[in-house]
Amino acid sequence: MLTRVEIDGFKSFEGLGLDLHPFTVIAGPNASGKSNFFDALRLLSRLAAVDVPDAVRGMRGDPSEMFRCRPDGQPVDAIRFAVEVLLDGEIEDAFGQRKSLTYTRLRYELEIERRSDASGGPERLFVRHEQAATIRRSDDRWIRQPGLSRDFAKLRAKYATGGQRSPFLQTLNDQFQVNQDGVQGRPRPFPVPKGQATATVLSKITTATEFPHLFALRQELESMTFLQLESAAAREPSDALAPDDLLADGSNLAKVLARIEADTRSPERPSGDLALIRAALASLIPGVGDLHVERDSAYGRYRLFVTMRDGSRFSSRVLSDGTLRALALLTFLNDPRRKSVLLFEEPENGIHENRLKRLVGLLREACTSVREAEEGRLFQVILNTHSPIVLRETHDDEIVVVDVVSRVDPVHGPTRRTRMRTGVSTDQLPLDDREHALSREEVERILQRGDQDAA
């Protein structure tokens, strides 16, 4: 679970620091930077898994456009990320090794620089700084946030006791170094010299054997799931050889449902967790009676069908856009393979107002509550929206308001940045501190007026 994100130098962000809740709604007009925020998290997730060139490939825009422009029009030389995370207390790698973590509060920092080589050739991207370390309880603002249960913190947050241990990963003058777990933290220099690294050290930690905390951190960042559901993608039958995980646009929906049913069925529950998904869909769309997947052996694909209570039967090809989007989301939420962080783009698309209200409630209910000591895997939802309906169904402390502001540099002229603010209240507030206090009325005005400069 991400508890804090810091971004500097990426697209429209300059010196951003944002604290996150288990359920967080990023609200703002189009072109305000909501998608840029998701792009930043997607890039960070990819950098934890693959080399830098592969990570930036497929991102929106040219790699050079990821770097924020200064007022003089020149891009900055580095992008800086930092995240603070709350980890589950136990991890398991791909080889079935299970490890318990001594610490669950970690901070990870990463800098990516653009640089030409000595011959003046084309610019390339390199890792300039990387660090992962425990967060000391005395330095942890998250532990002191309002609404955080003492029992939850006692159960979930594990801190170092006594002296401060070495970082698990650090950048020295001429090299990167990883330090083994344990109080002593025996150092091991990483073989790639600083200044030549085209991949993060974190992306090379592939098992929990020697460095369980670094592996857990990589797993947390890599497993962030991005959904921007498209009804056309969810509508299509799934090829039998297609992946059995839901893709970002909702593709492979029928195959995923077939896998969930097969993996969770029992004599007592012949449909397995498919019954849970069916019940959740019926709560959103009255009249739904059954949900099932058939394998078409002749064509080698899976097909999805919904049966209504009056007996009428519909394939995915004729279901409404809203029904398909809702079903894809409910499938993800009820998937035993569900990852720990969901980034959900614009849930309002194609969803009726009344169903959208219930959908927001289901998303919140799926998240881990910090108000009580809750067992099970941590789960977080971060969604972005420009819908006033979603906003009205969101609690004050869950809202992050996004807009674009201008700043005038006395030498180089005006520059624009994305501003992200919390502190929303239903009360009328004095707005002498507009960076940290917002009324619901002002948030509504920001959404209504679109992308305009604010003072």
CSV table of C-alpha atoms in Angstrom, one decimal:
chain,number,residue,atom,x,y,z
A,1,MET,CA,0.0,0.0,0.0
A,2,LEU,CA,1.3,3.4,-1.0
A,3,THR,CA,1.1,5.9,1.8
A,4,ARG,CA,3.1,8.8,0.2
A,5,VAL,CA,4.2,9.7,-3.3
A,6,GLU,CA,6.7,12.4,-4.2
A,7,ILE,CA,7.3,13.5,-7.9
A,8,ASP,CA,9.7,16.1,-9.3
A,9,GLY,CA,10.6,16.7,-12.9
A,10,PHE,CA,8.1,14.4,-14.5
A,11,LYS,CA,5.8,16.0,-17.0
A,12,SER,CA,3.8,18.7,-15.2
A,13,PHE,CA,5.0,17.9,-11.7
A,14,GLU,CA,7.4,20.1,-9.7
A,15,GLY,CA,8.1,19.3,-6.0
A,16,LEU,CA,4.9,17.3,-5.5
A,17,GLY,CA,4.4,15.5,-2.2
A,18,LEU,CA,1.1,13.7,-1.6
A,19,ASP,CA,-0.1,11.5,1.2
A,20,LEU,CA,-2.5,8.7,0.2
A,21,HIS,CA,-5.3,6.8,1.9
A,22,PRO,CA,-6.4,3.2,1.2
A,23,PHE,CA,-9.2,4.7,-0.9
A,24,THR,CA,-8.1,7.9,-2.7
A,25,VAL,CA,-10.0,9.9,-5.4
A,26,ILE,CA,-7.9,12.2,-7.6
A,27,ALA,CA,-10.5,14.7,-8.9
A,28,GLY,CA,-10.0,17.4,-11.4
A,29,PRO,CA,-10.9,18.7,-14.9
A,30,ASN,CA,-9.5,17.3,-18.1
A,31,ALA,CA,-5.9,18.3,-18.9
A,32,SER,CA,-5.2,19.1,-15.2
A,33,GLY,CA,-2.6,16.3,-14.7
A,34,LYS,CA,-4.7,13.4,-13.3
A,35,SER,CA,-3.5,11.0,-16.1
A,36,ASN,CA,0.1,12.4,-15.6
A,37,PHE,CA,0.0,11.2,-12.0
A,38,PHE,CA,-1.1,7.7,-13.1
A,39,ASP,CA,1.7,7.8,-15.8
A,40,ALA,CA,4.2,8.6,-13.1
A,41,LEU,CA,3.1,5.6,-11.0
A,42,ARG,CA,3.0,3.3,-14.0
A,43,LEU,CA,6.6,4.3,-14.9
A,44,LEU,CA,7.8,3.7,-11.4
A,45,SER,CA,6.1,0.3,-11.4
A,46,ARG,CA,7.8,-0.6,-14.8
A,47,LEU,CA,11.2,0.6,-13.5
A,48,ALA,CA,10.9,-1.9,-10.6
A,49,ALA,CA,10.5,-4.7,-13.2
A,50,VAL,CA,12.4,-4.0,-16.4
A,51,ASP,CA,15.3,-2.0,-17.8
A,52,VAL,CA,14.9,1.7,-18.2
A,53,PRO,CA,14.6,1.6,-22.1
A,54,ASP,CA,11.8,-1.0,-21.8
A,55,ALA,CA,10.1,0.9,-19.0
A,56,VAL,CA,9.8,4.1,-21.0
A,57,ARG,CA,8.8,2.2,-24.1
A,58,GLY,CA,5.0,2.3,-24.4
A,59,MET,CA,4.5,5.3,-22.1
A,60,ARG,CA,2.5,8.2,-23.5
A,61,GLY,CA,4.6,10.6,-25.6
A,62,ASP,CA,8.3,10.6,-26.5
A,63,PRO,CA,10.7,9.7,-23.7
A,64,SER,CA,12.1,13.3,-23.8
A,65,GLU,CA,8.6,14.6,-23.1
A,66,MET,CA,8.6,12.9,-19.7
A,67,PHE,CA,11.0,15.5,-18.4
A,68,ARG,CA,9.4,18.7,-17.2
A,69,CYS,CA,10.3,21.9,-19.1
A,70,ARG,CA,11.8,24.8,-17.3
A,71,PRO,CA,10.5,28.4,-17.9
A,72,ASP,CA,13.2,28.8,-20.6
A,73,GLY,CA,11.8,25.8,-22.6
A,74,GLN,CA,14.6,23.4,-21.8
A,75,PRO,CA,13.8,20.1,-20.1
A,76,VAL,CA,15.2,19.4,-16.6
A,77,ASP,CA,18.0,16.8,-16.4
A,78,ALA,CA,16.4,14.4,-14.0
A,79,ILE,CA,13.1,12.9,-12.8
A,80,ARG,CA,12.9,12.1,-9.1
A,81,PHE,CA,10.5,9.8,-7.4
A,82,ALA,CA,10.0,8.8,-3.8
A,83,VAL,CA,7.4,6.5,-2.3
A,84,GLU,CA,6.6,5.4,1.2
A,85,VAL,CA,4.9,2.0,1.5
A,86,LEU,CA,3.2,-0.2,4.1
A,87,LEU,CA,4.1,-3.8,3.2
A,88,ASP,CA,2.3,-7.0,4.1
A,89,GLY,CA,4.2,-8.8,6.9
A,90,GLU,CA,4.8,-12.0,4.8
A,91,ILE,CA,5.9,-12.4,1.2
A,92,GLU,CA,6.2,-15.3,-1.2
A,93,ASP,CA,8.3,-15.4,-4.4
A,94,ALA,CA,7.8,-17.3,-7.6
A,95,PHE,CA,9.6,-20.4,-6.2
A,96,GLY,CA,7.3,-20.7,-3.2
A,97,GLN,CA,9.7,-19.3,-0.7
A,98,ARG,CA,7.9,-17.5,2.1
A,99,LYS,CA,9.6,-14.9,4.3
A,100,SER,CA,8.4,-12.8,7.2
A,101,LEU,CA,9.5,-9.2,7.2
A,102,THR,CA,11.1,-7.5,10.1
A,103,TYR,CA,10.1,-4.1,8.9
A,104,THR,CA,7.0,-3.1,7.0
A,105,ARG,CA,7.5,0.7,6.7
A,106,LEU,CA,9.9,1.5,3.9
A,107,ARG,CA,10.9,4.5,1.8
A,108,TYR,CA,12.2,4.2,-1.8
A,109,GLU,CA,13.9,6.9,-3.8
A,110,LEU,CA,14.8,6.9,-7.4
A,111,GLU,CA,16.3,9.4,-9.9
A,112,ILE,CA,16.5,8.9,-13.6
A,113,GLU,CA,18.7,11.3,-15.6
A,114,ARG,CA,19.0,12.1,-19.3
A,115,ARG,CA,22.6,12.3,-20.5
A,116,SER,CA,24.7,12.1,-23.7
A,117,ASP,CA,27.8,10.0,-23.7
A,118,ALA,CA,31.3,11.6,-24.0
A,119,SER,CA,31.2,11.4,-27.8
A,120,GLY,CA,28.2,13.7,-27.9
A,121,GLY,CA,25.8,11.0,-29.2
A,122,PRO,CA,22.1,10.8,-28.6
A,123,GLU,CA,20.8,11.2,-25.1
A,124,ARG,CA,20.2,8.1,-23.1
A,125,LEU,CA,18.5,7.5,-19.7
A,126,PHE,CA,20.5,6.3,-16.6
A,127,VAL,CA,19.7,5.6,-13.0
A,128,ARG,CA,21.5,8.3,-11.0
A,129,HIS,CA,20.3,7.6,-7.5
A,130,GLU,CA,18.5,4.8,-5.8
A,131,GLN,CA,17.8,4.1,-2.1
A,132,ALA,CA,15.5,1.9,0.0
A,133,ALA,CA,15.5,2.2,3.7
A,134,THR,CA,13.3,1.6,6.8
A,135,ILE,CA,11.2,4.5,8.1
A,136,ARG,CA,11.8,5.2,11.8
A,137,ARG,CA,8.7,5.4,13.9
A,138,SER,CA,9.8,8.9,15.2
A,139,ASP,CA,10.0,10.1,11.5
A,140,ASP,CA,6.8,8.5,10.3
A,141,ARG,CA,4.0,11.1,9.7
A,142,TRP,CA,1.6,8.3,8.5
A,143,ILE,CA,1.5,6.7,12.0
A,144,ARG,CA,0.1,10.0,13.4
A,145,GLN,CA,-2.6,10.6,10.9
A,146,PRO,CA,-6.2,11.2,12.1
A,147,GLY,CA,-8.4,8.1,11.9
A,148,LEU,CA,-5.6,5.6,12.0
A,149,SER,CA,-6.5,2.9,14.6
A,150,ARG,CA,-3.8,2.2,17.2
A,151,ASP,CA,-4.7,-1.5,16.9
A,152,PHE,CA,-4.2,-1.4,13.1
A,153,ALA,CA,-0.8,0.3,13.5
A,154,LYS,CA,0.2,-2.2,16.1
A,155,LEU,CA,-0.7,-5.1,13.9
A,156,ARG,CA,0.7,-3.8,10.6
A,157,ALA,CA,3.5,-1.3,11.2
A,158,LYS,CA,6.8,-2.8,12.1
A,159,TYR,CA,9.7,-0.5,12.8
A,160,ALA,CA,13.4,-0.9,13.7
A,161,THR,CA,14.2,-0.9,17.4
A,162,GLY,CA,17.4,0.5,18.9
A,163,GLY,CA,19.9,1.9,16.5
A,164,GLN,CA,19.3,2.7,12.8
A,165,ARG,CA,20.2,-0.1,10.5
A,166,SER,CA,21.9,0.5,7.1
A,167,PRO,CA,19.7,1.1,4.1
A,168,PHE,CA,18.7,-2.0,2.2
A,169,LEU,CA,19.9,-0.3,-1.0
A,170,GLN,CA,22.0,2.9,-1.3
A,171,THR,CA,23.9,4.9,-3.8
A,172,LEU,CA,27.6,5.6,-2.9
A,173,ASN,CA,30.0,7.9,-4.6
A,174,ASP,CA,30.9,5.4,-7.4
A,175,GLN,CA,28.6,2.4,-7.0
A,176,PHE,CA,25.3,1.1,-5.9
A,177,GLN,CA,25.3,-1.2,-2.8
A,178,VAL,CA,22.8,-3.6,-1.4
A,179,ASN,CA,22.9,-4.6,2.3
A,180,GLN,CA,21.7,-7.9,3.5
A,181,ASP,CA,18.9,-8.2,6.0
A,182,GLY,CA,19.7,-8.4,9.6
A,183,VAL,CA,21.0,-6.0,12.1
A,184,GLN,CA,24.5,-5.9,10.6
A,185,GLY,CA,23.4,-5.6,7.0
A,186,ARG,CA,26.5,-7.1,5.4
A,187,PRO,CA,27.2,-4.9,2.3
A,188,ARG,CA,27.4,-6.2,-1.3
A,189,PRO,CA,28.4,-3.8,-4.0
A,190,PHE,CA,26.3,-4.0,-7.1
A,191,PRO,CA,28.3,-4.9,-10.2
A,192,VAL,CA,27.2,-1.9,-12.4
A,193,PRO,CA,29.1,1.3,-11.6
A,194,LYS,CA,27.1,4.5,-10.9
A,195,GLY,CA,26.7,6.5,-14.0
A,196,GLN,CA,26.3,3.5,-16.3
A,197,ALA,CA,23.2,1.9,-14.9
A,198,THR,CA,20.4,1.5,-17.4
A,199,ALA,CA,18.2,-0.5,-14.9
A,200,THR,CA,17.3,-0.2,-11.3
A,201,VAL,CA,18.9,-2.4,-8.8
A,202,LEU,CA,15.4,-3.2,-7.5
A,203,SER,CA,14.5,-4.8,-10.9
A,204,LYS,CA,17.3,-7.3,-10.4
A,205,ILE,CA,16.1,-8.6,-7.0
A,206,THR,CA,14.1,-11.6,-8.3
A,207,THR,CA,13.8,-13.9,-5.2
A,208,ALA,CA,13.2,-13.5,-1.5
A,209,THR,CA,16.3,-15.6,-0.5
A,210,GLU,CA,18.9,-12.9,0.4
A,211,PHE,CA,17.0,-9.6,0.3
A,212,PRO,CA,13.4,-10.2,1.4
A,213,HIS,CA,12.7,-6.6,2.1
A,214,LEU,CA,13.9,-5.4,-1.3
A,215,PHE,CA,12.0,-8.2,-3.0
A,216,ALA,CA,8.8,-7.2,-1.1
A,217,LEU,CA,9.3,-3.6,-2.2
A,218,ARG,CA,9.8,-4.7,-5.8
A,219,GLN,CA,6.8,-6.9,-5.6
A,220,GLU,CA,4.7,-4.0,-4.2
A,221,LEU,CA,5.7,-1.5,-6.9
A,222,GLU,CA,5.7,-4.0,-9.8
A,223,SER,CA,2.2,-5.3,-9.0
A,224,MET,CA,0.4,-1.9,-9.3
A,225,THR,CA,-2.6,-2.6,-11.6
A,226,PHE,CA,-3.8,0.0,-14.0
A,227,LEU,CA,-7.4,-0.3,-15.4
A,228,GLN,CA,-8.9,1.9,-18.1
A,229,LEU,CA,-11.8,-0.3,-19.1
A,230,GLU,CA,-13.1,-0.3,-22.6
A,231,SER,CA,-16.4,-2.1,-23.3
A,232,ALA,CA,-15.3,-3.1,-26.8
A,233,ALA,CA,-12.3,-5.0,-25.3
A,234,ALA,CA,-14.4,-6.8,-22.6
A,235,ARG,CA,-17.1,-7.6,-25.2
A,236,GLU,CA,-14.9,-9.9,-27.3
A,237,PRO,CA,-14.6,-13.7,-26.6
A,238,SER,CA,-11.2,-14.7,-25.1
A,239,ASP,CA,-8.8,-16.9,-27.0
A,240,ALA,CA,-8.1,-20.1,-25.2
A,241,LEU,CA,-4.3,-19.4,-25.4
A,242,ALA,CA,-4.7,-15.8,-24.1
A,243,PRO,CA,-3.3,-14.8,-20.7
A,244,ASP,CA,-5.7,-15.5,-17.8
A,245,ASP,CA,-5.2,-12.1,-16.2
A,246,LEU,CA,-7.4,-9.1,-16.9
A,247,LEU,CA,-5.6,-6.6,-19.1
A,248,ALA,CA,-5.9,-2.8,-18.6
A,249,ASP,CA,-8.7,-2.4,-21.1
A,250,GLY,CA,-10.7,-5.3,-19.8
A,251,SER,CA,-9.5,-7.9,-22.4
A,252,ASN,CA,-9.6,-11.6,-21.6
A,253,LEU,CA,-12.6,-11.1,-19.3
A,254,ALA,CA,-14.2,-14.4,-20.2
A,255,LYS,CA,-10.9,-16.3,-19.8
A,256,VAL,CA,-10.3,-14.7,-16.3
A,257,LEU,CA,-13.8,-15.7,-15.2
A,258,ALA,CA,-13.3,-19.2,-16.4
A,259,ARG,CA,-10.0,-19.4,-14.4
A,260,ILE,CA,-11.6,-18.0,-11.2
A,261,GLU,CA,-14.4,-20.5,-11.4
A,262,ALA,CA,-12.0,-23.5,-12.0
A,263,ASP,CA,-9.6,-22.4,-9.2
A,264,THR,CA,-12.2,-21.8,-6.5
A,265,ARG,CA,-14.9,-24.4,-7.2
A,266,SER,CA,-15.7,-27.1,-4.7
A,267,PRO,CA,-18.5,-29.7,-4.3
A,268,GLU,CA,-20.3,-27.3,-2.0
A,269,ARG,CA,-19.7,-24.4,-4.4
A,270,PRO,CA,-19.7,-25.7,-8.0
A,271,SER,CA,-19.4,-22.1,-9.4
A,272,GLY,CA,-16.7,-21.1,-6.9
A,273,ASP,CA,-16.1,-17.4,-6.6
A,274,LEU,CA,-18.1,-16.8,-9.8
A,275,ALA,CA,-21.1,-16.8,-7.5
A,276,LEU,CA,-19.7,-13.8,-5.6
A,277,ILE,CA,-19.1,-11.9,-8.8
A,278,ARG,CA,-22.7,-12.8,-10.0
A,279,ALA,CA,-24.1,-11.5,-6.7
A,280,ALA,CA,-22.2,-8.3,-6.8
A,281,LEU,CA,-23.3,-7.7,-10.4
A,282,ALA,CA,-26.9,-8.3,-9.4
A,283,SER,CA,-26.6,-5.7,-6.7
A,284,LEU,CA,-25.6,-3.2,-9.3
A,285,ILE,CA,-27.9,-4.3,-12.1
A,286,PRO,CA,-31.3,-5.6,-10.9
A,287,GLY,CA,-32.6,-8.5,-12.9
A,288,VAL,CA,-29.3,-10.3,-13.3
A,289,GLY,CA,-29.9,-14.0,-12.5
A,290,ASP,CA,-26.9,-16.0,-13.6
A,291,LEU,CA,-23.4,-15.6,-15.0
A,292,HIS,CA,-21.5,-18.3,-16.8
A,293,VAL,CA,-18.6,-18.9,-19.2
A,294,GLU,CA,-18.6,-21.5,-22.0
A,295,ARG,CA,-15.6,-22.9,-23.9
A,296,ASP,CA,-16.2,-23.1,-27.6
A,297,SER,CA,-13.9,-26.0,-28.4
A,298,ALA,CA,-14.4,-25.7,-32.2
A,299,TYR,CA,-13.0,-22.1,-32.2
A,300,GLY,CA,-10.7,-22.4,-29.2
A,301,ARG,CA,-12.2,-19.5,-27.2
A,302,TYR,CA,-14.2,-18.7,-24.1
A,303,ARG,CA,-17.5,-16.9,-24.3
A,304,LEU,CA,-19.4,-15.0,-21.6
A,305,PHE,CA,-23.2,-15.1,-21.0
A,306,VAL,CA,-25.5,-13.3,-18.6
A,307,THR,CA,-29.0,-14.8,-17.9
A,308,MET,CA,-31.7,-12.5,-16.6
A,309,ARG,CA,-34.3,-13.5,-14.0
A,310,ASP,CA,-36.9,-13.7,-16.7
A,311,GLY,CA,-34.9,-16.4,-18.5
A,312,SER,CA,-33.5,-14.2,-21.3
A,313,ARG,CA,-29.9,-14.9,-22.1
A,314,PHE,CA,-27.3,-12.5,-23.5
A,315,SER,CA,-23.8,-13.0,-24.8
A,316,SER,CA,-21.1,-10.4,-24.0
A,317,ARG,CA,-21.5,-9.1,-27.6
A,318,VAL,CA,-24.9,-7.6,-26.8
A,319,LEU,CA,-24.5,-6.5,-23.2
A,320,SER,CA,-24.5,-2.8,-22.5
A,321,ASP,CA,-21.2,-0.9,-22.1
A,322,GLY,CA,-22.0,-0.1,-18.5
A,323,THR,CA,-22.7,-3.8,-17.7
A,324,LEU,CA,-19.4,-4.9,-19.2
A,325,ARG,CA,-17.4,-2.3,-17.4
A,326,ALA,CA,-19.0,-3.1,-14.1
A,327,LEU,CA,-18.5,-6.8,-14.6
A,328,ALA,CA,-14.8,-6.3,-15.5
A,329,LEU,CA,-14.2,-4.3,-12.4
A,330,LEU,CA,-16.1,-6.8,-10.1
A,331,THR,CA,-14.1,-9.6,-11.7
A,332,PHE,CA,-10.8,-7.8,-10.7
A,333,LEU,CA,-12.0,-7.1,-7.2
A,334,ASN,CA,-13.0,-10.7,-6.6
A,335,ASP,CA,-10.0,-12.3,-8.2
A,336,PRO,CA,-7.9,-14.3,-5.8
A,337,ARG,CA,-4.8,-13.1,-7.7
A,338,ARG,CA,-5.8,-9.5,-7.2
A,339,LYS,CA,-2.7,-7.3,-6.6
A,340,SER,CA,-2.4,-4.8,-3.8
A,341,VAL,CA,-2.8,-1.4,-5.6
A,342,LEU,CA,-5.4,-0.6,-8.2
A,343,LEU,CA,-5.1,2.5,-10.3
A,344,PHE,CA,-8.6,3.0,-11.9
A,345,GLU,CA,-9.1,5.5,-14.7
A,346,GLU,CA,-12.5,7.4,-14.8
A,347,PRO,CA,-15.0,4.9,-13.3
A,348,GLU,CA,-17.9,7.1,-14.5
A,349,ASN,CA,-17.5,6.2,-18.2
A,350,GLY,CA,-20.6,4.4,-19.5
A,351,ILE,CA,-22.0,3.9,-16.0
A,352,HIS,CA,-25.5,5.1,-15.0
A,353,GLU,CA,-25.6,7.6,-12.1
A,354,ASN,CA,-27.3,5.3,-9.6
A,355,ARG,CA,-25.0,2.4,-10.4
A,356,LEU,CA,-22.0,4.7,-10.2
A,357,LYS,CA,-22.9,5.6,-6.6
A,358,ARG,CA,-23.0,1.9,-5.7
A,359,LEU,CA,-19.8,1.2,-7.6
A,360,VAL,CA,-17.9,3.8,-5.6
A,361,GLY,CA,-19.2,2.2,-2.4
A,362,LEU,CA,-18.0,-1.3,-3.5
A,363,LEU,CA,-14.6,0.1,-4.3
A,364,ARG,CA,-14.3,1.6,-0.9
A,365,GLU,CA,-15.5,-1.5,0.8
A,366,ALA,CA,-12.9,-3.6,-1.0
A,367,CYS,CA,-10.1,-1.4,0.4
A,368,THR,CA,-8.2,-2.1,3.7
A,369,SER,CA,-9.7,-0.1,6.5
A,370,VAL,CA,-7.1,1.7,8.8
A,371,ARG,CA,-9.8,2.3,11.4
A,372,GLU,CA,-9.6,-1.3,12.8
A,373,ALA,CA,-7.1,-4.2,13.1
A,374,GLU,CA,-7.9,-6.0,9.9
A,375,GLU,CA,-6.3,-9.3,8.8
A,376,GLY,CA,-5.7,-10.3,5.2
A,377,ARG,CA,-3.8,-8.8,2.4
A,378,LEU,CA,-3.6,-5.0,2.1
A,379,PHE,CA,-5.5,-3.5,-0.7
A,380,GLN,CA,-5.7,0.1,-2.0
A,381,VAL,CA,-7.7,1.9,-4.7
A,382,ILE,CA,-6.6,5.1,-6.3
A,383,LEU,CA,-9.0,6.4,-8.9
A,384,ASN,CA,-9.1,9.5,-11.0
A,385,THR,CA,-12.3,11.3,-12.1
A,386,HIS,CA,-13.9,14.5,-13.3
A,387,SER,CA,-17.4,13.4,-12.2
A,388,PRO,CA,-19.2,15.4,-9.6
A,389,ILE,CA,-21.2,12.2,-8.8
A,390,VAL,CA,-18.1,10.3,-7.8
A,391,LEU,CA,-17.0,13.3,-5.8
A,392,ARG,CA,-20.3,13.4,-3.9
A,393,GLU,CA,-19.9,9.8,-2.9
A,394,THR,CA,-16.4,10.3,-1.6
A,395,HIS,CA,-15.5,11.3,2.0
A,396,ASP,CA,-13.7,14.6,2.5
A,397,ASP,CA,-10.4,13.0,3.6
A,398,GLU,CA,-10.3,10.7,0.5
A,399,ILE,CA,-10.3,13.6,-2.0
A,400,VAL,CA,-7.3,15.0,-3.8
A,401,VAL,CA,-8.1,18.0,-6.0
A,402,VAL,CA,-6.1,18.6,-9.1
A,403,ASP,CA,-5.7,21.8,-11.1
A,404,VAL,CA,-3.0,23.7,-13.1
A,405,VAL,CA,-1.4,26.8,-11.7
A,406,SER,CA,1.0,29.3,-13.2
A,407,ARG,CA,4.1,30.7,-11.6
A,408,VAL,CA,6.1,33.6,-13.0
A,409,ASP,CA,9.9,33.2,-12.9
A,410,PRO,CA,11.5,36.7,-12.7
A,411,VAL,CA,14.1,35.8,-15.3
A,412,HIS,CA,12.5,33.2,-17.7
A,413,GLY,CA,8.9,34.1,-17.5
A,414,PRO,CA,5.8,32.0,-16.6
A,415,THR,CA,5.7,28.2,-16.1
A,416,ARG,CA,2.8,25.9,-15.3
A,417,ARG,CA,2.6,23.0,-12.9
A,418,THR,CA,0.0,20.5,-11.6
A,419,ARG,CA,-1.2,21.2,-8.1
A,420,MET,CA,-2.7,18.5,-6.0
A,421,ARG,CA,-4.4,19.5,-2.8
A,422,THR,CA,-6.1,17.7,0.1
A,423,GLY,CA,-7.9,19.2,3.1
A,424,VAL,CA,-11.3,19.3,1.6
A,425,SER,CA,-14.2,20.1,3.9
A,426,THR,CA,-18.0,20.4,3.7
A,427,ASP,CA,-17.7,23.5,5.9
A,428,GLN,CA,-17.1,27.0,4.5
A,429,LEU,CA,-13.5,27.7,5.0
A,430,PRO,CA,-11.4,30.8,4.9
A,431,LEU,CA,-9.3,30.5,1.8
A,432,ASP,CA,-6.3,32.5,2.9
A,433,ASP,CA,-4.3,29.2,2.6
A,434,ARG,CA,-5.5,27.9,-0.7
A,435,GLU,CA,-2.7,25.2,-0.9
A,436,HIS,CA,-4.1,23.3,2.1
A,437,ALA,CA,-7.8,24.1,2.5
A,438,LEU,CA,-10.7,23.7,0.1
A,439,SER,CA,-14.4,23.7,0.6
A,440,ARG,CA,-16.7,21.3,-1.3
A,441,GLU,CA,-18.2,24.3,-3.1
A,442,GLU,CA,-14.8,25.3,-4.5
A,443,VAL,CA,-14.0,21.8,-5.6
A,444,GLU,CA,-17.3,21.7,-7.5
A,445,ARG,CA,-16.3,25.0,-9.2
A,446,ILE,CA,-12.9,23.6,-10.2
A,447,LEU,CA,-14.6,20.6,-11.9
A,448,GLN,CA,-17.2,22.8,-13.6
A,449,ARG,CA,-14.9,25.5,-15.0
A,450,GLY,CA,-12.4,23.1,-16.6
A,451,ASP,CA,-8.7,23.7,-16.9
A,452,GLN,CA,-8.1,27.3,-16.0
A,453,ASP,CA,-5.2,28.9,-14.2
A,454,ALA,CA,-5.7,29.5,-10.5
A,455,ALA,CA,-4.1,32.2,-8.4
